[in-house]
CSV table of C-alpha atoms and ligand atoms in Angstrom, one decimal:
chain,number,residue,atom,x,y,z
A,1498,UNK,CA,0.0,0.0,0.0
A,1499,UNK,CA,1.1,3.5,-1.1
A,1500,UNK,CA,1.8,6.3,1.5
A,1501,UNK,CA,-1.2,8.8,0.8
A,1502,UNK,CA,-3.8,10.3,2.1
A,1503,UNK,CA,-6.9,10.1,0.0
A,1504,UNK,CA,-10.2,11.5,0.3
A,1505,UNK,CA,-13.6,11.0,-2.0
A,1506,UNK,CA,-17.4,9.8,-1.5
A,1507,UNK,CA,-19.5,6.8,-1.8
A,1508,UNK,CA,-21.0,6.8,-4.7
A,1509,UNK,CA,-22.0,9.9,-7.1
A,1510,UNK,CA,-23.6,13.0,-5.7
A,1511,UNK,CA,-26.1,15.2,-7.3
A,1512,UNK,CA,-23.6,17.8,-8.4
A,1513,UNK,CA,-22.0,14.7,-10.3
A,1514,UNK,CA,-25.2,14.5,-12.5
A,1515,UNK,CA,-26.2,18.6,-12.5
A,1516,UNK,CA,-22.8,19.0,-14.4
A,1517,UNK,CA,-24.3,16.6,-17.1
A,1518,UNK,CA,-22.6,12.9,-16.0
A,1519,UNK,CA,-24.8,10.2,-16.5
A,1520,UNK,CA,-22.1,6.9,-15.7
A,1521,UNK,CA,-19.9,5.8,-13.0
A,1522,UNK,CA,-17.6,5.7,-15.6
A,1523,UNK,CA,-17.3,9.4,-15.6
A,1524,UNK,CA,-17.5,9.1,-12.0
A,1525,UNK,CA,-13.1,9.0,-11.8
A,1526,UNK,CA,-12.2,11.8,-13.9
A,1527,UNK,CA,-14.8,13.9,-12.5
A,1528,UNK,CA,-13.2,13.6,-8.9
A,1529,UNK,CA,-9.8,14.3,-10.2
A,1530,UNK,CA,-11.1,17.5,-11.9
A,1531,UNK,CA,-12.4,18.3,-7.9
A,1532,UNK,CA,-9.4,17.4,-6.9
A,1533,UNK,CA,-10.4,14.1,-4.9
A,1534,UNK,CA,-8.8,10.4,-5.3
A,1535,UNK,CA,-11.1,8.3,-4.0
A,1536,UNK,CA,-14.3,6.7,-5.0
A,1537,UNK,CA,-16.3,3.8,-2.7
A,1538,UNK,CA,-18.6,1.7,-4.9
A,1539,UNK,CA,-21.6,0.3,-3.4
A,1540,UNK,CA,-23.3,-3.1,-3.5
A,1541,UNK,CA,-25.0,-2.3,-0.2
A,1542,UNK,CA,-28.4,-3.3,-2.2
A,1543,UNK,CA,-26.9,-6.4,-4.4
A,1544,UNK,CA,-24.8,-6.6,-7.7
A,1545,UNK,CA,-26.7,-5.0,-10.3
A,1546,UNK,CA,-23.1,-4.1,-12.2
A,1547,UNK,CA,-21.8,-5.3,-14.7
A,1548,UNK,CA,-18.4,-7.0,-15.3
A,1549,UNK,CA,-17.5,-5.2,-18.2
A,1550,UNK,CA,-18.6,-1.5,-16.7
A,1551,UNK,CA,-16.8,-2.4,-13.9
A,1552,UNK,CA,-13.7,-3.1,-15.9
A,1553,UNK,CA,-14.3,0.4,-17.5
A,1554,UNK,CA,-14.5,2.1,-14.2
A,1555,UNK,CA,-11.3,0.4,-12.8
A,1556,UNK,CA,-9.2,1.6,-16.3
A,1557,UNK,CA,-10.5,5.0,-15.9
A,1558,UNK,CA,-9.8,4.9,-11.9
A,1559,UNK,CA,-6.5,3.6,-12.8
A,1560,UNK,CA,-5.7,6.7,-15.5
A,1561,UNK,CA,-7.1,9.0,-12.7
A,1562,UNK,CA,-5.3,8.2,-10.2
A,1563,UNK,CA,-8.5,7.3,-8.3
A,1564,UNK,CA,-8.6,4.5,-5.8
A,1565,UNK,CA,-11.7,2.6,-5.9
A,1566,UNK,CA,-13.1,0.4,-2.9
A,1567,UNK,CA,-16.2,-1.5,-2.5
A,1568,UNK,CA,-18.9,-1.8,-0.1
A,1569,UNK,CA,-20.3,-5.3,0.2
A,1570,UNK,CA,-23.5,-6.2,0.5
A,1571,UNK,CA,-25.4,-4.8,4.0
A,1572,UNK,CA,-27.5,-8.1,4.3
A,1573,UNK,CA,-24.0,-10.1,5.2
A,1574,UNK,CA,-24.4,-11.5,8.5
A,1575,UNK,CA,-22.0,-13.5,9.8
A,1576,UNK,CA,-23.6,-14.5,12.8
A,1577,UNK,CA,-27.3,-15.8,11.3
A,1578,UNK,CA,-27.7,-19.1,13.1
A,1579,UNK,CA,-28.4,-20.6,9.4
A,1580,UNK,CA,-25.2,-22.3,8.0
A,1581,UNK,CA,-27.0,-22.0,4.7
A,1582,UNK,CA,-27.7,-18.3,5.1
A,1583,UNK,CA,-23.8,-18.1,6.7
A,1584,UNK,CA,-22.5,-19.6,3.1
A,1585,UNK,CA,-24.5,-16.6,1.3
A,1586,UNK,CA,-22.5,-14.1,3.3
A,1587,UNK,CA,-19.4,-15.5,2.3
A,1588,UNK,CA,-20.5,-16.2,-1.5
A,1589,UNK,CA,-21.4,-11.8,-1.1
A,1590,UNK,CA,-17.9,-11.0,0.2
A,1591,UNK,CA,-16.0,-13.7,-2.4
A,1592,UNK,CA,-18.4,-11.3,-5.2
A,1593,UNK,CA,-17.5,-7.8,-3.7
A,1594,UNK,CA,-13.5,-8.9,-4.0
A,1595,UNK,CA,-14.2,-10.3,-7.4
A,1596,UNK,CA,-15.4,-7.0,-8.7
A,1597,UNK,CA,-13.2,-5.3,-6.1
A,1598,UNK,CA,-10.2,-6.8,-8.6
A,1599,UNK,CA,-12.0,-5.5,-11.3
A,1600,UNK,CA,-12.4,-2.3,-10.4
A,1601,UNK,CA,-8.6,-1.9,-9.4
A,1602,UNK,CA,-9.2,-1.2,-6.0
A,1603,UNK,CA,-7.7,-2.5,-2.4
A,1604,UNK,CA,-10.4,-2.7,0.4
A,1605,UNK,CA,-13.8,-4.4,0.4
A,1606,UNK,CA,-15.6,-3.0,3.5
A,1607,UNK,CA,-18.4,-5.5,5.2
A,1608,UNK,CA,-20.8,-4.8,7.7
A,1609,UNK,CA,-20.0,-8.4,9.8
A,1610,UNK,CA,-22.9,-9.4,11.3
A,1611,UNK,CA,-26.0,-8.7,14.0
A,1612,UNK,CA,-26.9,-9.9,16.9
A,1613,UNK,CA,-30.3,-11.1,16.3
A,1614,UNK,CA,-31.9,-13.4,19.3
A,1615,UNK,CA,-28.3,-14.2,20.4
A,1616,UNK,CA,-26.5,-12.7,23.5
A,1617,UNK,CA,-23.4,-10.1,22.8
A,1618,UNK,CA,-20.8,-13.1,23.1
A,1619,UNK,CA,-23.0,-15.3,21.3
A,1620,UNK,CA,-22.7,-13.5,18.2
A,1621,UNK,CA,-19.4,-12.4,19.1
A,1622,UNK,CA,-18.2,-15.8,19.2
A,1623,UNK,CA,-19.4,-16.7,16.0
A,1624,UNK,CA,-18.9,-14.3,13.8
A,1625,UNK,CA,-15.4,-14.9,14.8
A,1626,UNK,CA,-15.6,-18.8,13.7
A,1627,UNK,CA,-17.9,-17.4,10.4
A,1628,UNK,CA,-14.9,-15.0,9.6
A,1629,UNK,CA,-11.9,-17.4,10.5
A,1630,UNK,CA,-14.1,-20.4,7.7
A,1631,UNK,CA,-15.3,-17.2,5.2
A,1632,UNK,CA,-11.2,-16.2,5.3
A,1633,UNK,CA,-10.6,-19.9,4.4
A,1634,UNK,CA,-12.6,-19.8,1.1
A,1635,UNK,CA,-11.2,-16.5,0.0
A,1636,UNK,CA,-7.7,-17.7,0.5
A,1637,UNK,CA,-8.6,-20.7,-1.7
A,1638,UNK,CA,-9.3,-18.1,-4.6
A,1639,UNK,CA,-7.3,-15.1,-3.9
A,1640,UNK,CA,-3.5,-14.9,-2.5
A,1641,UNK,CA,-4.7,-10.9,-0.8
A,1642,UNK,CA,-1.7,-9.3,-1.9
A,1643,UNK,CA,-2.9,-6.0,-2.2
A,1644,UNK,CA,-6.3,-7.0,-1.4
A,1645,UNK,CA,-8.2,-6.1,1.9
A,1646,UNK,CA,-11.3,-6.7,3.9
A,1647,UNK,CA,-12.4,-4.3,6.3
A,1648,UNK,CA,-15.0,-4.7,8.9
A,1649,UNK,CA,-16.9,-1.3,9.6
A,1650,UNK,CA,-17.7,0.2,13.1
A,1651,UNK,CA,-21.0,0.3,13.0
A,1652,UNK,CA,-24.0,2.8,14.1
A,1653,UNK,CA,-26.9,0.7,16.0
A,1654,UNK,CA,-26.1,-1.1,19.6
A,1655,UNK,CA,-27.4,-4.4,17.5
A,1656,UNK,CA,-25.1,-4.8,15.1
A,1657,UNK,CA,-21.6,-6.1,15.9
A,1658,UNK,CA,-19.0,-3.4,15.4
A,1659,UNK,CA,-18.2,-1.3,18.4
A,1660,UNK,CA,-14.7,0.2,18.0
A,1661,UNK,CA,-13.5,-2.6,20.4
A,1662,UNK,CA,-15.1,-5.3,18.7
A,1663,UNK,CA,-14.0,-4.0,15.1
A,1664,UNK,CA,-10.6,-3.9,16.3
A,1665,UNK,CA,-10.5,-7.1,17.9
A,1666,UNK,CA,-11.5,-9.1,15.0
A,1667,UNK,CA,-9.2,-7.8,12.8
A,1668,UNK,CA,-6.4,-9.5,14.6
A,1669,UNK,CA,-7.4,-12.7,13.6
A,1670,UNK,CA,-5.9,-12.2,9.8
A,1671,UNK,CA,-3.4,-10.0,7.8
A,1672,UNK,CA,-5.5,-9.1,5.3
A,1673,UNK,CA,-8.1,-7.6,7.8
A,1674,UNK,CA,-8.0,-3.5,8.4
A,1675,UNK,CA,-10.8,-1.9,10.2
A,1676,UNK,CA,-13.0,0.7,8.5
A,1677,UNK,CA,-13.7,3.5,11.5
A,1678,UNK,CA,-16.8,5.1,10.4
A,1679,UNK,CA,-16.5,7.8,12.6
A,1680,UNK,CA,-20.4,8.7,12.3
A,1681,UNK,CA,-21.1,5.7,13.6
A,1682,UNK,CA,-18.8,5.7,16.5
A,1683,UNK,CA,-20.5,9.0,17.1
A,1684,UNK,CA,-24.3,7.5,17.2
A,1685,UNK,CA,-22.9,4.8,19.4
A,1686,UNK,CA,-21.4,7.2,22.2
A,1687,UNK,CA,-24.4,9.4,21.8
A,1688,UNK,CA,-22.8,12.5,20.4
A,1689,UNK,CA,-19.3,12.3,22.8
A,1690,UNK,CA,-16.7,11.8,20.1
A,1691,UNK,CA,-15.9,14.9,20.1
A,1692,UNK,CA,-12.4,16.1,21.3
A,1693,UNK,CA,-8.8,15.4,19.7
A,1694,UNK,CA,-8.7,12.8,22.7
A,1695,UNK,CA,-11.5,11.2,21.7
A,1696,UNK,CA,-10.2,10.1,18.7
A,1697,UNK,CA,-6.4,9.6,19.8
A,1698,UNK,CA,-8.1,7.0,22.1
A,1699,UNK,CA,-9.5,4.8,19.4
A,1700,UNK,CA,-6.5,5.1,17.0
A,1701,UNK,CA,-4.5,4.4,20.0
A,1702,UNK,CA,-6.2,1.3,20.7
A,1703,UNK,CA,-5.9,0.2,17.0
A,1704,UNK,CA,-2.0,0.9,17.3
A,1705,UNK,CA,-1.2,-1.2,19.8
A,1706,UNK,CA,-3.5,-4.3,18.5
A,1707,UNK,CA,-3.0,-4.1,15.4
A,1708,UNK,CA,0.6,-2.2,14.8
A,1709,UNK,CA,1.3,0.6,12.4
A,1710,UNK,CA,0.6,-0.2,9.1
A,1711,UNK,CA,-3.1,-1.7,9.9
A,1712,UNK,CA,-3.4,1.2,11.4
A,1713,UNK,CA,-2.0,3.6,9.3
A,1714,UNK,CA,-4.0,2.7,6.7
A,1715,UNK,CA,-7.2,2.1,7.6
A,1716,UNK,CA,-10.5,2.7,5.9
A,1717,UNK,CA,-12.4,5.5,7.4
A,1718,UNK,CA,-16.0,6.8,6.6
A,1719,UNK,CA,-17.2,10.0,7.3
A,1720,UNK,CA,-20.2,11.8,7.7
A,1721,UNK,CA,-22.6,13.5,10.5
A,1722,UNK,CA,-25.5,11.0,11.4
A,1723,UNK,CA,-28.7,11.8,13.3
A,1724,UNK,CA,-29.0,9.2,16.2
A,1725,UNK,CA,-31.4,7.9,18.9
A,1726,UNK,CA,-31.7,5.9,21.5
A,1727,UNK,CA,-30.7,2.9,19.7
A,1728,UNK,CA,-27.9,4.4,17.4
A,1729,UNK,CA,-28.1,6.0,14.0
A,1730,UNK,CA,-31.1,7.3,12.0
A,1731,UNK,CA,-30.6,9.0,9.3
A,1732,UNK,CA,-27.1,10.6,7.5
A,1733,UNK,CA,-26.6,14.2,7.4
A,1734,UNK,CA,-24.1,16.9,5.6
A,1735,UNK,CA,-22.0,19.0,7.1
A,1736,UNK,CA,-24.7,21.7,7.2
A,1737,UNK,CA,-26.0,20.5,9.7
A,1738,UNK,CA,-25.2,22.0,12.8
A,1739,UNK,CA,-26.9,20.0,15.6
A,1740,UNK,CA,-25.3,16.3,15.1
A,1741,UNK,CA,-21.3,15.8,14.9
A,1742,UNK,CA,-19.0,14.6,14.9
A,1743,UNK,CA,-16.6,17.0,13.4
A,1744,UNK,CA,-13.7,16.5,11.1
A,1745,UNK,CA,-11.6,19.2,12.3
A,1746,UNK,CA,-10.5,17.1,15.5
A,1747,UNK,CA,-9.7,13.7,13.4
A,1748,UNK,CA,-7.9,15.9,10.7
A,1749,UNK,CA,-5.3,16.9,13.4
A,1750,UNK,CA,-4.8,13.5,15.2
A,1751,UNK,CA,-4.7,11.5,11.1
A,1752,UNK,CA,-1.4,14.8,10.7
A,1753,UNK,CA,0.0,14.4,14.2
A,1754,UNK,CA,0.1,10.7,13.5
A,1755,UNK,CA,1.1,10.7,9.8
A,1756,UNK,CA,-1.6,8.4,9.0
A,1757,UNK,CA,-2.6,7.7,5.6
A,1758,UNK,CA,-5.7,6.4,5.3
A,1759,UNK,CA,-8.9,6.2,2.4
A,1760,UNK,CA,-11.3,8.8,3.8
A,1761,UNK,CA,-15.1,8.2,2.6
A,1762,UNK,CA,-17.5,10.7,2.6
A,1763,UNK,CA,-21.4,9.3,3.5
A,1764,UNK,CA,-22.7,12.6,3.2
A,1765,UNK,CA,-26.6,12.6,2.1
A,1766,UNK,CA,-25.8,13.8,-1.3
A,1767,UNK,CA,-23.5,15.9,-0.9
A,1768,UNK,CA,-20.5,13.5,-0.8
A,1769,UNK,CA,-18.4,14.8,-2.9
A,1770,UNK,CA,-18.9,18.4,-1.7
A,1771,UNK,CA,-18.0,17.1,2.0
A,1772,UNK,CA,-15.1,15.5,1.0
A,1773,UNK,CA,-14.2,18.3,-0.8
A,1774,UNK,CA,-14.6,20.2,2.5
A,1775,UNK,CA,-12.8,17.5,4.4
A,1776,UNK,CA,-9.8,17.8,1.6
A,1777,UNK,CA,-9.2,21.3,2.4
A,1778,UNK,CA,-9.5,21.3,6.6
A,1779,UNK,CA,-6.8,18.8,6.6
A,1780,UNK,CA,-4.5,20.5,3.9
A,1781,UNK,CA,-4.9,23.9,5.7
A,1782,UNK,CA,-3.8,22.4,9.0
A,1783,UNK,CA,-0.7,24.1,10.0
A,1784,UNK,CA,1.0,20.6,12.6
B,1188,LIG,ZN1,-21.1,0.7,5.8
């Protein structure tokens, strides 16, 4: 992995199509011309592209210097009781590295499971096994050079993927980084990540599990989500005022730190324009 910071957004926001794109094939030299170098794909919803526009997408990401990654499918779930339904999930992340390849990227980032009727440890416990048989399949295809999964942090108390839990699991395997999605850390602590601290005590965490260049080089998602009383709602944009977090405080820690990690925008559609945003606070900061 390269030693560079890159920021960009999930998918393609509205400005993308007012200035007259209509493909995600336009999608990477669109970005560079905003300056970004990053691009997440999603197949939260199922794989409705097609091989040969992906391989477009990953030539043109390629000529851009944009670095694609994928989102798998948000129906994984690791710990379903079902074996059946368990071999599905694995089937979805094999798919979202197959097109992954394709599209010239380096991390696939899975939401790993929910708890369903089980207790914490329960699920905990198996996902764990789920991941440690799933890793055995991909390895029969794939050699991971180069090639990533990344668990996400995620936003509601029921799904597995507190910071703790994220980081825990990706000691189990090399080619596991974490995806911090600081929104959803944010829903989780109800509204407290707030401070420089705050952050340094995650990333710390991470750095002493999982060492430097897992850390270093994490996936990160960002965005301001609304949240309740049992985690996120609904994603915002940076106009919002009332829900964080905000990026100013990361910015400084990912400098102080060197890090150089993929920075995702989730913005509700205005992804790009946020990342944009997000570009220019940590370029400006003076550490
Ligand atoms: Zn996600």
């Amino acid at each position: 992995m390269e030693n560079k910071i890159r920021f960009g957004p999930a998918g393609n926001e509205e400005l993308f199509y007012l200035e007259g794109n209509k493909s995600s094939k336009q999608a990477p030299a669109w970005l560079r011309s905003k300056g970004l170098s990053a691009y997440e794909y999603s197949f939260g919803r199922g794989f409705t592209l097609k091989t040969e526009t992906a391989n477009e997408i990953g030539l043109e990401a390629e000529k851009n210097d944009i670095l694609v990654s994928v989102h798998a499918p948000y129906y994984i779930n690791l710990a379903n009781e079902s074996d059946e339904m368990a071999e599905k999930s694995f089937n979805y992340i094999i798919k979202s590295l197959e097109f992954l390849k394709l599209l010239k990227g380096q991390k696939a980032v899975v939401h790993l499971a929910s708890q369903g009727k089980l207790n914490r440890l329960q699920a905990l416990e198996l996902t764990k096994k789920r991941l440690f048989t799933c890793l055995e399949k991909i390895y029969d295809i794939y050699d991971m050079t180069n090639l990533y999964i990344c668990p996400e942090t995620m936003g509601k108390y029921l799904q597995i993927g507190s910071y703790n839990e994220i980081i825990d699991l990706c000691t189990i395997d090399r080619c596991l980084i974490p995806t911090f999605d600081f929104g959803h850390i944010n829903c989780i602590l109800q509204g407290k990540l707030k401070t420089s601290d705050d952050y340094r005590k995650i990333l710390d965490l991470a750095f002493e599990k999982l060492g430097d260049f897992k850390t270093k080089n994490c996936h990160i998602h960002f965005s301001k989500i609304q949240f309740g009383e049992k985690g996120e709602l609904r994603h915002l944009n940076f106009d919002d005022l009332e829900y964080g977090p905000e990026f100013l405080p990361l910015a400084s820690v990912l400098k102080e730190y060197k890090m150089t990690p993929t920075i995702i925008c989730e913005s509700a559609s205005k992804m790009a324009k946020d990342a944009i945003m997000m570009k220019e606070i940590y370029s400006t900061l003076n550490i």
